[in-house]
Amino acid sequence: MYFFPTSSPLSHACSWISHSHIKRIEAAPHQRTTLIFKNGYTLTLDVSYGSMMNQVQRTAQYRFLLDKRIRHLWKYGGDQIAEPFV
């Protein structure tokens, strides 16, 4: 599972969101964002839509790169020390 923070993890206002459970993201009034999850639960956070989308896109990119690396290891074995320059 891949989670991302909505603000600094040191902040008491930080929430951790599961990337794979998000169904939709909507801009809300007053620089807030509403998350609609696959189970129907709705959550509105004091995070701008732009910041939220940035975190979602970063997490998606990380998932893609990690999946690519894991697939490469499965294909060529896990006994390599250095990462390939693919």
PDB file of C-alpha atoms in Angstrom:
ATOM      1  CA  MET A   1       0.000   0.000   0.000  1.00  0.00           C
ATOM      2  CA  TYR A   2       1.171   3.507  -0.786  1.00  0.00           C
ATOM      3  CA  PHE A   3       0.336   6.382   1.538  1.00  0.00           C
ATOM      4  CA  PHE A   4       1.207  10.061   1.213  1.00  0.00           C
ATOM      5  CA  PRO A   5       1.086  12.904   3.755  1.00  0.00           C
ATOM      6  CA  THR A   6      -1.170  15.917   3.282  1.00  0.00           C
ATOM      7  CA  SER A   7       1.343  18.207   5.017  1.00  0.00           C
ATOM      8  CA  SER A   8       4.552  17.900   7.001  1.00  0.00           C
ATOM      9  CA  PRO A   9       4.521  14.605   8.922  1.00  0.00           C
ATOM     10  CA  LEU A  10       5.615  16.606  11.968  1.00  0.00           C
ATOM     11  CA  SER A  11       2.399  18.651  11.896  1.00  0.00           C
ATOM     12  CA  HIS A  12      -0.571  17.624  14.050  1.00  0.00           C
ATOM     13  CA  ALA A  13      -2.791  18.522  11.077  1.00  0.00           C
ATOM     14  CA  CYS A  14      -1.094  15.942   8.831  1.00  0.00           C
ATOM     15  CA  SER A  15      -3.242  13.137   7.473  1.00  0.00           C
ATOM     16  CA  TRP A  16      -1.916  10.092   5.619  1.00  0.00           C
ATOM     17  CA  ILE A  17      -3.963   9.076   2.582  1.00  0.00           C
ATOM     18  CA  SER A  18      -3.944   5.705   0.835  1.00  0.00           C
ATOM     19  CA  HIS A  19      -3.242   6.358  -2.846  1.00  0.00           C
ATOM     20  CA  SER A  20      -5.069   3.266  -4.092  1.00  0.00           C
ATOM     21  CA  HIS A  21      -8.285   4.026  -2.162  1.00  0.00           C
ATOM     22  CA  ILE A  22      -8.926   7.424  -3.780  1.00  0.00           C
ATOM     23  CA  LYS A  23     -11.771   7.484  -6.291  1.00  0.00           C
ATOM     24  CA  ARG A  24     -11.915  11.227  -7.020  1.00  0.00           C
ATOM     25  CA  ILE A  25     -10.448  14.531  -5.852  1.00  0.00           C
ATOM     26  CA  GLU A  26     -12.353  17.819  -6.020  1.00  0.00           C
ATOM     27  CA  ALA A  27     -11.455  21.408  -5.241  1.00  0.00           C
ATOM     28  CA  ALA A  28     -13.458  22.776  -2.311  1.00  0.00           C
ATOM     29  CA  PRO A  29     -14.078  26.400  -1.247  1.00  0.00           C
ATOM     30  CA  HIS A  30     -11.505  28.314   0.808  1.00  0.00           C
ATOM     31  CA  GLN A  31      -8.385  26.515  -0.493  1.00  0.00           C
ATOM     32  CA  ARG A  32      -9.602  23.120   0.659  1.00  0.00           C
ATOM     33  CA  THR A  33      -9.813  19.746  -1.083  1.00  0.00           C
ATOM     34  CA  THR A  34     -12.444  17.025  -0.929  1.00  0.00           C
ATOM     35  CA  LEU A  35     -11.382  13.412  -1.342  1.00  0.00           C
ATOM     36  CA  ILE A  36     -13.947  10.833  -2.365  1.00  0.00           C
ATOM     37  CA  PHE A  37     -12.823   7.303  -1.567  1.00  0.00           C
ATOM     38  CA  LYS A  38     -13.822   4.095  -3.346  1.00  0.00           C
ATOM     39  CA  ASN A  39     -15.934   3.025  -0.351  1.00  0.00           C
ATOM     40  CA  GLY A  40     -18.025   6.226  -0.637  1.00  0.00           C
ATOM     41  CA  TYR A  41     -16.449   8.010   2.332  1.00  0.00           C
ATOM     42  CA  THR A  42     -15.828  11.731   1.746  1.00  0.00           C
ATOM     43  CA  LEU A  43     -13.133  13.757   3.497  1.00  0.00           C
ATOM     44  CA  THR A  44     -12.503  17.498   3.174  1.00  0.00           C
ATOM     45  CA  LEU A  45      -9.055  18.715   4.202  1.00  0.00           C
ATOM     46  CA  ASP A  46      -7.456  22.132   4.696  1.00  0.00           C
ATOM     47  CA  VAL A  47      -5.071  21.496   1.809  1.00  0.00           C
ATOM     48  CA  SER A  48      -5.201  23.280  -1.527  1.00  0.00           C
ATOM     49  CA  TYR A  49      -6.266  21.309  -4.586  1.00  0.00           C
ATOM     50  CA  GLY A  50      -2.891  21.990  -6.238  1.00  0.00           C
ATOM     51  CA  SER A  51      -0.909  20.672  -3.277  1.00  0.00           C
ATOM     52  CA  MET A  52      -3.100  17.580  -3.038  1.00  0.00           C
ATOM     53  CA  MET A  53      -2.771  16.830  -6.748  1.00  0.00           C
ATOM     54  CA  ASN A  54       0.997  17.280  -6.489  1.00  0.00           C
ATOM     55  CA  GLN A  55       1.175  14.675  -3.707  1.00  0.00           C
ATOM     56  CA  VAL A  56      -1.091  12.275  -5.612  1.00  0.00           C
ATOM     57  CA  GLN A  57       1.014  12.614  -8.768  1.00  0.00           C
ATOM     58  CA  ARG A  58       4.280  12.162  -6.864  1.00  0.00           C
ATOM     59  CA  THR A  59       2.917   9.015  -5.265  1.00  0.00           C
ATOM     60  CA  ALA A  60       1.760   7.687  -8.646  1.00  0.00           C
ATOM     61  CA  GLN A  61       5.220   8.332 -10.095  1.00  0.00           C
ATOM     62  CA  TYR A  62       6.868   6.570  -7.135  1.00  0.00           C
ATOM     63  CA  ARG A  63       4.533   3.578  -7.551  1.00  0.00           C
ATOM     64  CA  PHE A  64       5.379   3.348 -11.246  1.00  0.00           C
ATOM     65  CA  LEU A  65       9.153   3.535 -10.687  1.00  0.00           C
ATOM     66  CA  LEU A  66       9.109   1.035  -7.830  1.00  0.00           C
ATOM     67  CA  ASP A  67       6.947  -1.369  -9.844  1.00  0.00           C
ATOM     68  CA  LYS A  68       9.360  -1.050 -12.773  1.00  0.00           C
ATOM     69  CA  ARG A  69      12.327  -1.811 -10.495  1.00  0.00           C
ATOM     70  CA  ILE A  70      10.587  -4.817  -8.936  1.00  0.00           C
ATOM     71  CA  ARG A  71       9.647  -6.219 -12.352  1.00  0.00           C
ATOM     72  CA  HIS A  72      13.267  -5.843 -13.464  1.00  0.00           C
ATOM     73  CA  LEU A  73      14.482  -7.743 -10.397  1.00  0.00           C
ATOM     74  CA  TRP A  74      11.968 -10.534 -10.999  1.00  0.00           C
ATOM     75  CA  LYS A  75      13.080 -10.796 -14.612  1.00  0.00           C
ATOM     76  CA  TYR A  76      16.848 -10.758 -13.994  1.00  0.00           C
ATOM     77  CA  GLY A  77      17.068 -12.089 -10.455  1.00  0.00           C
ATOM     78  CA  GLY A  78      17.696 -10.304  -7.197  1.00  0.00           C
ATOM     79  CA  ASP A  79      21.417 -11.046  -6.977  1.00  0.00           C
ATOM     80  CA  GLN A  80      22.553  -7.804  -8.617  1.00  0.00           C
ATOM     81  CA  ILE A  81      24.341  -5.323  -6.388  1.00  0.00           C
ATOM     82  CA  ALA A  82      24.138  -2.191  -8.516  1.00  0.00           C
ATOM     83  CA  GLU A  83      20.996  -0.880 -10.173  1.00  0.00           C
ATOM     84  CA  PRO A  84      20.914  -1.131 -13.956  1.00  0.00           C
ATOM     85  CA  PHE A  85      20.910   2.014 -16.054  1.00  0.00           C
ATOM     86  CA  VAL A  86      17.735   1.262 -17.962  1.00  0.00           C
TER      87      VAL A  86
END
